[in-house]
mmCIF file of C-alpha atoms in Angstrom:
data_model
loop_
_atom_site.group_PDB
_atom_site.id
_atom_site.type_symbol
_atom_site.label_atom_id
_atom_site.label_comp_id
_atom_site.label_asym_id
_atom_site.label_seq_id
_atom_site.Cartn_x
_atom_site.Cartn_y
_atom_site.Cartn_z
ATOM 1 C CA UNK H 126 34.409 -0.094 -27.945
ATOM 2 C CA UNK H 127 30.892 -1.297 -27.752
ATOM 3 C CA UNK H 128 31.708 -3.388 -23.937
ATOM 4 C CA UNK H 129 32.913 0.221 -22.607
ATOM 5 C CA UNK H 130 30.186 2.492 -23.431
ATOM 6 C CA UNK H 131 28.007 -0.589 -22.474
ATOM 7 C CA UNK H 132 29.656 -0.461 -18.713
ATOM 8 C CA UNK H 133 29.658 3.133 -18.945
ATOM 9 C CA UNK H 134 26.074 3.307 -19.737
ATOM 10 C CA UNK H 135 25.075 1.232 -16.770
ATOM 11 C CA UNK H 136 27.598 2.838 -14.484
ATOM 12 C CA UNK H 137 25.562 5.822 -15.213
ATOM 13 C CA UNK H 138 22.246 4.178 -14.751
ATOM 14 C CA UNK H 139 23.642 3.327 -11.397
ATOM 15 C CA UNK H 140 24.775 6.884 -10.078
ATOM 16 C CA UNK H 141 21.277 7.902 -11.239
ATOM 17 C CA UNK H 142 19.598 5.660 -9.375
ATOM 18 C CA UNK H 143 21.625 6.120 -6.170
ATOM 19 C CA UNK H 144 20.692 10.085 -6.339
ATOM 20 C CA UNK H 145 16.797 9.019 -6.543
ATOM 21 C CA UNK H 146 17.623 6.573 -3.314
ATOM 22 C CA UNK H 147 19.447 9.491 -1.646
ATOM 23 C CA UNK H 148 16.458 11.416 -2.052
ATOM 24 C CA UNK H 149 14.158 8.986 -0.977
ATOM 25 C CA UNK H 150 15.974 8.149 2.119
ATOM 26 C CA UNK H 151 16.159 12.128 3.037
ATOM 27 C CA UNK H 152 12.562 12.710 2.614
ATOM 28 C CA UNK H 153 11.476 9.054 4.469
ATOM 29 C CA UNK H 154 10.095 11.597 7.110
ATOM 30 C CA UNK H 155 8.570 14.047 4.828
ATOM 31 C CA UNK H 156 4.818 13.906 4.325
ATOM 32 C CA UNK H 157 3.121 13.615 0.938
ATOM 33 C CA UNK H 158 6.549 12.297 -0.354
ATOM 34 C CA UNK H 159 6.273 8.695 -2.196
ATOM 35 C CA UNK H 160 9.286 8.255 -3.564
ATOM 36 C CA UNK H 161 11.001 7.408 -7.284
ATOM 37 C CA UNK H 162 13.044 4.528 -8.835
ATOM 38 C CA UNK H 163 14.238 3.937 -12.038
ATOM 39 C CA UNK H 164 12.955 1.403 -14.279
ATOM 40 C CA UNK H 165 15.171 -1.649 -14.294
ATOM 41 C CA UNK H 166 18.043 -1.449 -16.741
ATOM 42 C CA UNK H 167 17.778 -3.243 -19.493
ATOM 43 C CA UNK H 168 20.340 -3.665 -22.335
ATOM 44 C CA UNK H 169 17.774 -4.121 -25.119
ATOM 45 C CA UNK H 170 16.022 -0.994 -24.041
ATOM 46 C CA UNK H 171 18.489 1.378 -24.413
ATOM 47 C CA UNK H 172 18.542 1.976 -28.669
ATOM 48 C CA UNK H 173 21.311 4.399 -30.416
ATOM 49 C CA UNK H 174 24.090 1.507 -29.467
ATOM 50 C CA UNK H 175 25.005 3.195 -26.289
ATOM 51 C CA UNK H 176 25.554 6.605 -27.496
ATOM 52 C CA UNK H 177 26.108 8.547 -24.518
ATOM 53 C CA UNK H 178 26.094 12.211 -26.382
ATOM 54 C CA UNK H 179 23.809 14.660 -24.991
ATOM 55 C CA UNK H 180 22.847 17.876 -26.030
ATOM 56 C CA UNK H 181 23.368 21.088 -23.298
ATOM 57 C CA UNK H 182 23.544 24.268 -23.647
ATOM 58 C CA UNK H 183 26.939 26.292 -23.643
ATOM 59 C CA UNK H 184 27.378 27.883 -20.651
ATOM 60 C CA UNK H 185 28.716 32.131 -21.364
ATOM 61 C CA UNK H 186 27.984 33.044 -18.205
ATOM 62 C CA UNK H 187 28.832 31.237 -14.858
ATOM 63 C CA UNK H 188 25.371 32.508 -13.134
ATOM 64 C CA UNK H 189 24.085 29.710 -16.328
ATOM 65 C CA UNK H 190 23.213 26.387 -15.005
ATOM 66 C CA UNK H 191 22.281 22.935 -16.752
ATOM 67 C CA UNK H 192 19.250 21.695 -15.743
ATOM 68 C CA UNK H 193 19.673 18.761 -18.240
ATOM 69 C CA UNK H 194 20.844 15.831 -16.007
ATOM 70 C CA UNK H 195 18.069 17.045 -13.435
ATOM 71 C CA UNK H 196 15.157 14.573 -12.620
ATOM 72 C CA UNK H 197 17.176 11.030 -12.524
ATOM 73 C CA UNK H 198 18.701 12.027 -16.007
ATOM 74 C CA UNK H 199 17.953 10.069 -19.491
ATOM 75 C CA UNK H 200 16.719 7.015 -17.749
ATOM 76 C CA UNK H 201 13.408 8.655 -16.629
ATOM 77 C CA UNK H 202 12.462 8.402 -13.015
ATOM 78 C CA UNK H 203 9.000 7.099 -12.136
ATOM 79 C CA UNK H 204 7.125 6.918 -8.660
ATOM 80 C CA UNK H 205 7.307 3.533 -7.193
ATOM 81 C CA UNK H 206 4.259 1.178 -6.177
ATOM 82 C CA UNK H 207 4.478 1.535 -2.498
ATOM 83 C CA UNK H 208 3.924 -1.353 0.056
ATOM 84 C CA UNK H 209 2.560 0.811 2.301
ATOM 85 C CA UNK H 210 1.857 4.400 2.497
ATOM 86 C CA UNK H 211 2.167 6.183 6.180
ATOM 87 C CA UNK H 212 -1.314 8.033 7.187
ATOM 88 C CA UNK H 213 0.529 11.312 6.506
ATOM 89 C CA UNK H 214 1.019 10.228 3.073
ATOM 90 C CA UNK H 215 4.716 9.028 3.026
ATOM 91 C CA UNK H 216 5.340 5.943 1.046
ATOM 92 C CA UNK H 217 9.089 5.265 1.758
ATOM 93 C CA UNK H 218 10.265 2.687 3.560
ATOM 94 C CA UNK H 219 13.464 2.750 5.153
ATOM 95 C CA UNK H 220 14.386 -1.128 4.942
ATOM 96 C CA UNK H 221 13.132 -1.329 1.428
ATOM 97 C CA UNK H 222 15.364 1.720 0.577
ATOM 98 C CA UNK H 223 18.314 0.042 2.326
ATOM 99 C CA UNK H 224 18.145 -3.336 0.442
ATOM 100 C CA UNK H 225 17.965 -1.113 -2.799
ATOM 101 C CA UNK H 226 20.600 1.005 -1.548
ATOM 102 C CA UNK H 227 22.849 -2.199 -1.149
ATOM 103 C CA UNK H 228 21.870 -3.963 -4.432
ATOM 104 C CA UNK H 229 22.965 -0.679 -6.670
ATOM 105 C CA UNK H 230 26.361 -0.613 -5.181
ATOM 106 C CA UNK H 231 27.192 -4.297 -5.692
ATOM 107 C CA UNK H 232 25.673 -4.080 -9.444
ATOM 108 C CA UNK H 233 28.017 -0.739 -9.540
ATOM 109 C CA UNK H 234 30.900 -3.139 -8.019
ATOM 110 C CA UNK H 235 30.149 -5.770 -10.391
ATOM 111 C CA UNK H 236 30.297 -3.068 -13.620
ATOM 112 C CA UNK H 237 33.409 -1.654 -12.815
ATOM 113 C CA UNK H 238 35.000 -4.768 -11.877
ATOM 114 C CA UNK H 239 34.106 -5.903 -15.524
ATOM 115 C CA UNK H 240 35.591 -2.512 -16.560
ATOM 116 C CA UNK H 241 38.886 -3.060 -15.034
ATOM 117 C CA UNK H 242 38.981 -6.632 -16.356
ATOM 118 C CA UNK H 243 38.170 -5.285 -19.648
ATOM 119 C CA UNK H 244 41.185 -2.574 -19.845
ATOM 120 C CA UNK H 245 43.523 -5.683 -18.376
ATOM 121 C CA UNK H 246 42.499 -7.657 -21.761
ATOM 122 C CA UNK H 247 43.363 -4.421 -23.581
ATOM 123 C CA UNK H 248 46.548 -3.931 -22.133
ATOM 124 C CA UNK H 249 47.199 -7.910 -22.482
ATOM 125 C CA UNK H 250 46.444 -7.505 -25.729
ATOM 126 C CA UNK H 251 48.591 -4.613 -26.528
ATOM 127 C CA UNK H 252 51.513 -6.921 -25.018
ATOM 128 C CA UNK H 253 52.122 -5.221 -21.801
ATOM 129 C CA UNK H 254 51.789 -7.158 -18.319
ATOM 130 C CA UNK H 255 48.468 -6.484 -16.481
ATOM 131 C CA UNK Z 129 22.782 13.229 -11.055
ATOM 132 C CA UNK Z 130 26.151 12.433 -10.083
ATOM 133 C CA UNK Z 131 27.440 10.773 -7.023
ATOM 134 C CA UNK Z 132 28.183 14.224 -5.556
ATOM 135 C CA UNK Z 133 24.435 15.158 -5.958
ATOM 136 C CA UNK Z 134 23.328 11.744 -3.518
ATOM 137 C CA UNK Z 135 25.873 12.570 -0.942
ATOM 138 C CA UNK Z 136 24.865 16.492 -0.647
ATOM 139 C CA UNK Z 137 21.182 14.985 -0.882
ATOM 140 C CA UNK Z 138 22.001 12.618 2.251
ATOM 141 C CA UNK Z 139 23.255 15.670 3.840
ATOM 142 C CA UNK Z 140 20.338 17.673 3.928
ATOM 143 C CA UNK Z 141 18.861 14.225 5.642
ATOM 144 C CA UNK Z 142 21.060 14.231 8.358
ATOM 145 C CA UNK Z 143 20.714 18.138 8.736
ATOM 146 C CA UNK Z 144 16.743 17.822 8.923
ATOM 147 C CA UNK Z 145 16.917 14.978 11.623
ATOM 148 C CA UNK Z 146 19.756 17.049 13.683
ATOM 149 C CA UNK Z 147 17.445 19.399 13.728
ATOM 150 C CA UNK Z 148 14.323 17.367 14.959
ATOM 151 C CA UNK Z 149 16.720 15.519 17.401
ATOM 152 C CA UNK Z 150 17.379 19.419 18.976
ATOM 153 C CA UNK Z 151 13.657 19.840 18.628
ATOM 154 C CA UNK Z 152 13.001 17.080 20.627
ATOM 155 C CA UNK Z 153 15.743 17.218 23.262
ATOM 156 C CA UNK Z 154 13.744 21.091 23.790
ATOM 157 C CA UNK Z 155 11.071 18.690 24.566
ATOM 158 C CA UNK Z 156 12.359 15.988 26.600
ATOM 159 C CA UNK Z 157 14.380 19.527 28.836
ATOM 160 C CA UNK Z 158 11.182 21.156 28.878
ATOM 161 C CA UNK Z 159 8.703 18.536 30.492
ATOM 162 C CA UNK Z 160 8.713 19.790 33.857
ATOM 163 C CA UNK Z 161 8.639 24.003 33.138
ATOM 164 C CA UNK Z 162 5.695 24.991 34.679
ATOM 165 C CA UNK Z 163 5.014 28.505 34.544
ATOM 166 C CA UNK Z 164 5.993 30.849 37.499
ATOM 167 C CA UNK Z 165 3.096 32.799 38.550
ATOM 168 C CA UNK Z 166 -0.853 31.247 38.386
ATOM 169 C CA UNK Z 167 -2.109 32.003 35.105
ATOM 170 C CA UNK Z 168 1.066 31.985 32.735
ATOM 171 C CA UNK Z 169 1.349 29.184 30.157
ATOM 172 C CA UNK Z 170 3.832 26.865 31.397
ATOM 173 C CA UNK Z 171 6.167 25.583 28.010
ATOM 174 C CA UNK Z 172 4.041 24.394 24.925
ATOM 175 C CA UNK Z 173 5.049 21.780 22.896
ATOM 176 C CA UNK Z 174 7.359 22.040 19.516
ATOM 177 C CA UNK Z 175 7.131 19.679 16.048
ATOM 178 C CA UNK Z 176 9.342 19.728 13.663
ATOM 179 C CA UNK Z 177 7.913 20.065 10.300
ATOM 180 C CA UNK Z 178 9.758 18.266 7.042
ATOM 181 C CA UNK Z 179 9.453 19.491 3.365
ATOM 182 C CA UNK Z 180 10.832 18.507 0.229
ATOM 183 C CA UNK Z 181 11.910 20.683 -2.644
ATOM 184 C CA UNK Z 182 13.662 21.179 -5.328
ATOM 185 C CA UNK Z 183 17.618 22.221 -5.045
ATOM 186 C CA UNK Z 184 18.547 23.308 -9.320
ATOM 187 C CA UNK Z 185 21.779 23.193 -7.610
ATOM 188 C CA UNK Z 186 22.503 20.141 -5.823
ATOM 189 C CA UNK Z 187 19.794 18.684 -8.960
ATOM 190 C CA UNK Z 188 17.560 16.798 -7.093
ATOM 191 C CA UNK Z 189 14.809 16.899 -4.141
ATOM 192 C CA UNK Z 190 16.037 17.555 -0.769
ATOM 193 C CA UNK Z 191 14.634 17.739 2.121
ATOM 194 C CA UNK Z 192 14.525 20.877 5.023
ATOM 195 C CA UNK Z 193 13.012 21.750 8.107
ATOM 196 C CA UNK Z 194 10.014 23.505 7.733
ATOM 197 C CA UNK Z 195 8.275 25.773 10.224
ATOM 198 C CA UNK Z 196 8.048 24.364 14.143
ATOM 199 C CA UNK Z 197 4.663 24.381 14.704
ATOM 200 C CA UNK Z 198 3.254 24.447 18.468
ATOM 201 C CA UNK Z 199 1.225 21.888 19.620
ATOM 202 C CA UNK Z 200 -2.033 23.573 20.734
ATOM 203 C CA UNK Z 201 -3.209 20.288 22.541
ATOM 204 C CA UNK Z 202 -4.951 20.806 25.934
ATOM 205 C CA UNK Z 203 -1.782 21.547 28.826
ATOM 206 C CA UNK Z 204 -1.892 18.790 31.920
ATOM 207 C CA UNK Z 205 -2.729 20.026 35.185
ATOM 208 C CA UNK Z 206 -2.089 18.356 38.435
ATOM 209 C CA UNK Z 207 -3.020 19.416 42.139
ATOM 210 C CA UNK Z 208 0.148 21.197 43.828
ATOM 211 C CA UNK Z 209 -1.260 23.489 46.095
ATOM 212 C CA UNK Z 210 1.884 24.530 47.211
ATOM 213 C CA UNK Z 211 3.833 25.306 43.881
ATOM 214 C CA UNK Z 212 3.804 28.509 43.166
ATOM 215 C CA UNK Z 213 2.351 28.730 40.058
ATOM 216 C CA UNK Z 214 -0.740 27.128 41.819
ATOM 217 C CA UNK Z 215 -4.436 28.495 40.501
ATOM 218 C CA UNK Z 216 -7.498 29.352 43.567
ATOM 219 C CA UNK Z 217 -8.021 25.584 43.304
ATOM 220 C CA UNK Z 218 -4.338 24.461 43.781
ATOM 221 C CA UNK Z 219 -3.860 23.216 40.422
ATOM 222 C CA UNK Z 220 -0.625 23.664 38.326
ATOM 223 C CA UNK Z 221 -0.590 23.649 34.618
ATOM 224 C CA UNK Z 222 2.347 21.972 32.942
ATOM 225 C CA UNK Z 223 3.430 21.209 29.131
ATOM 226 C CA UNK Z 224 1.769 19.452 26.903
ATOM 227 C CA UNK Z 225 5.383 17.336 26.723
ATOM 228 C CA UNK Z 226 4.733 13.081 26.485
ATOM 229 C CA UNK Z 227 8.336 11.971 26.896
ATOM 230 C CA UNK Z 228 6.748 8.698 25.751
ATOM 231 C CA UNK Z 229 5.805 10.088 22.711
ATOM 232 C CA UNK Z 230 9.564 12.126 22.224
ATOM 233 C CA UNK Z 231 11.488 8.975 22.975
ATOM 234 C CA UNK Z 232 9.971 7.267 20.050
ATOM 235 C CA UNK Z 233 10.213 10.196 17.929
ATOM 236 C CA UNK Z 234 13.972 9.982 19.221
ATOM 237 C CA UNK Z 235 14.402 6.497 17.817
ATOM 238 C CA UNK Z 236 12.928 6.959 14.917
ATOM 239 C CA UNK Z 237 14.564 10.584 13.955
ATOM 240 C CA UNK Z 238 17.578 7.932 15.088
ATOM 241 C CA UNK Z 239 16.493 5.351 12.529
ATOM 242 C CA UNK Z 240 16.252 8.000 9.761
ATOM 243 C CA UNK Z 241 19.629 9.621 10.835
ATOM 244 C CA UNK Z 242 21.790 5.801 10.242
ATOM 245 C CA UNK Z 243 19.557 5.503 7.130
ATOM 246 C CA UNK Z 244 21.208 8.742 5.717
ATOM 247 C CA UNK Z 245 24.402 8.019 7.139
ATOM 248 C CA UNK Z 246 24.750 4.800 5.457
ATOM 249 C CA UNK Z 247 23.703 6.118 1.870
ATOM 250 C CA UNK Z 248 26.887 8.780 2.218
ATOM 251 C CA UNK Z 249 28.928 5.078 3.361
ATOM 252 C CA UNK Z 250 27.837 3.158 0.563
ATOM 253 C CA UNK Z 251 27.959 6.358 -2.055
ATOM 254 C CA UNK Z 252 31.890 6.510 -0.937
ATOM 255 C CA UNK Z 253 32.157 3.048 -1.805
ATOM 256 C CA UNK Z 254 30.261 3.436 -4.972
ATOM 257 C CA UNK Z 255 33.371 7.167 -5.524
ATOM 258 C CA UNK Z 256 36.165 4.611 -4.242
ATOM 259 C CA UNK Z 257 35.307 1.817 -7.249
ATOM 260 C CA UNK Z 258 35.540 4.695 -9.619
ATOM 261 C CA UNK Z 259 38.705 5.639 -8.644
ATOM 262 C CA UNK Z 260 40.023 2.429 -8.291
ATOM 263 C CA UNK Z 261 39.290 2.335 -12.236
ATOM 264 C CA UNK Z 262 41.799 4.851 -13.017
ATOM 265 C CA UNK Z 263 44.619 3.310 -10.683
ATOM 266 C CA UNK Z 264 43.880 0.068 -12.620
#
């Protein structure tokens, strides 16, 4: 189902990204810290036809730990171009942060909207009432 | 990094500023404590300290309260000759506390605090949607 792991892919993208914002809004205060984003998600960027298999490690002991989804995950974080950058070397800024904060979660809202949409045409399909 | 990784992430935000806001009520209490006898160092200044690093657990950068540092700016003095902490020359020393400068800090350790406050409100909308895909 090429529309699900499509949605999936960018519901993903979108929990990656709000970790990154989460961490930027923490450290807002801390000094040196400039703060990361993800590269906007594009469709046509992401080759394998939205193969979501990843590779970790088995786990025989439970002192093991993945550190595979670490760092923003497969989408590679990278430092934003700050507007401005505090005299103590802080480049985050709050209201920026907010608006982002705001625009991932009504992309999310929009994805799995089209999600649940998408299983109703299943089950319509399949001749049961939505 | 999954949703539960931004919410324990905001967390450690709202810890750190808790912790400056305690910092700075010290402060703001403190203004006034001269010391008790002529010569003793009346109360010195406190500043929180931020730093970020990396939690393999929680799988991303959070931030913690570093060391509180003193402030080793000069201490006001003002003429009391009748206090009794009062030097030969009947002045009294007394912190190095601008409750100017700790009521902005307030506000802005305030700012930060609804910052992190509304990530962990819209990351439980972001956990509701998903969950609203398996009741559809």
């Amino acid at each position: 189902m090429p529309v699900f792991s499509a949605l999936t892919d960018k519901m993903r993208w979108h929990q990656a990204r709000q970790g990154l914002l989460a961490e930027n809004v923490a450290n807002a205060e801390t000094p040196g810290y400039r703060g990361r984003d993800l590269a906007q998600y594009d469709l046509a960027d992401r080759p394998g036809g939205f193969s979501s298999a990843s590779i970790t490690t088995l786990a025989t002991q439970p002192m093991h730990f993945s550190v595979s989804s670490s760092e923003g995950g497969a989408f590679g974080a990278q430092r934003m171009a700050n507007f401005e950058i505090t005299p103590e070397g802080n480049g985050v800024s709050l209201e920026d942060e907010m608006m982002k904060v705001t625009t991932n979660m009504m992309d999310y809202q929009a994805a799995t909207t089209v999600y649940q949409k998408s299983i109703k045409i299943l089950k319509t399909a399949l001749g049961r009432s939505a | 990094m999954d949703f539960n990784s931004s919410l324990r992430i905001a967390a450690t935000g709202l810890h750190a500023q808790t912790a400056r806001m305690r910092v700075i009520a010290e402060n703001i209490a403190n203004a006034d404590s001269a010391g008790k006898a002529p010569g003793e160092e009346p109360y010195r200044r406190r500043i929180p300290t931020f730093q970020t690093h990396y939690d393999a657990e929680v799988g991303g950068k959070v931030v913690e309260v570093g060391r509180l540092a003193y402030d080793m700016s000069d201490f006001t003095s003002r003429y009391e000759p009748g206090h009794p902490a009062a030097d030969a020359s009947g002045y009294v020393q007394y912190p190095n506390v601008n409750t100017l400068i700790e009521t902005m800090d307030m506000r802005e350790a305030q700012r930060t605090y609804e910052a992190n406050l509304n990530v962990v409100t819209v990351t439980r909308q972001m956990l509701g949607r998903t969950i609203d895909i398996l009741r559809g």
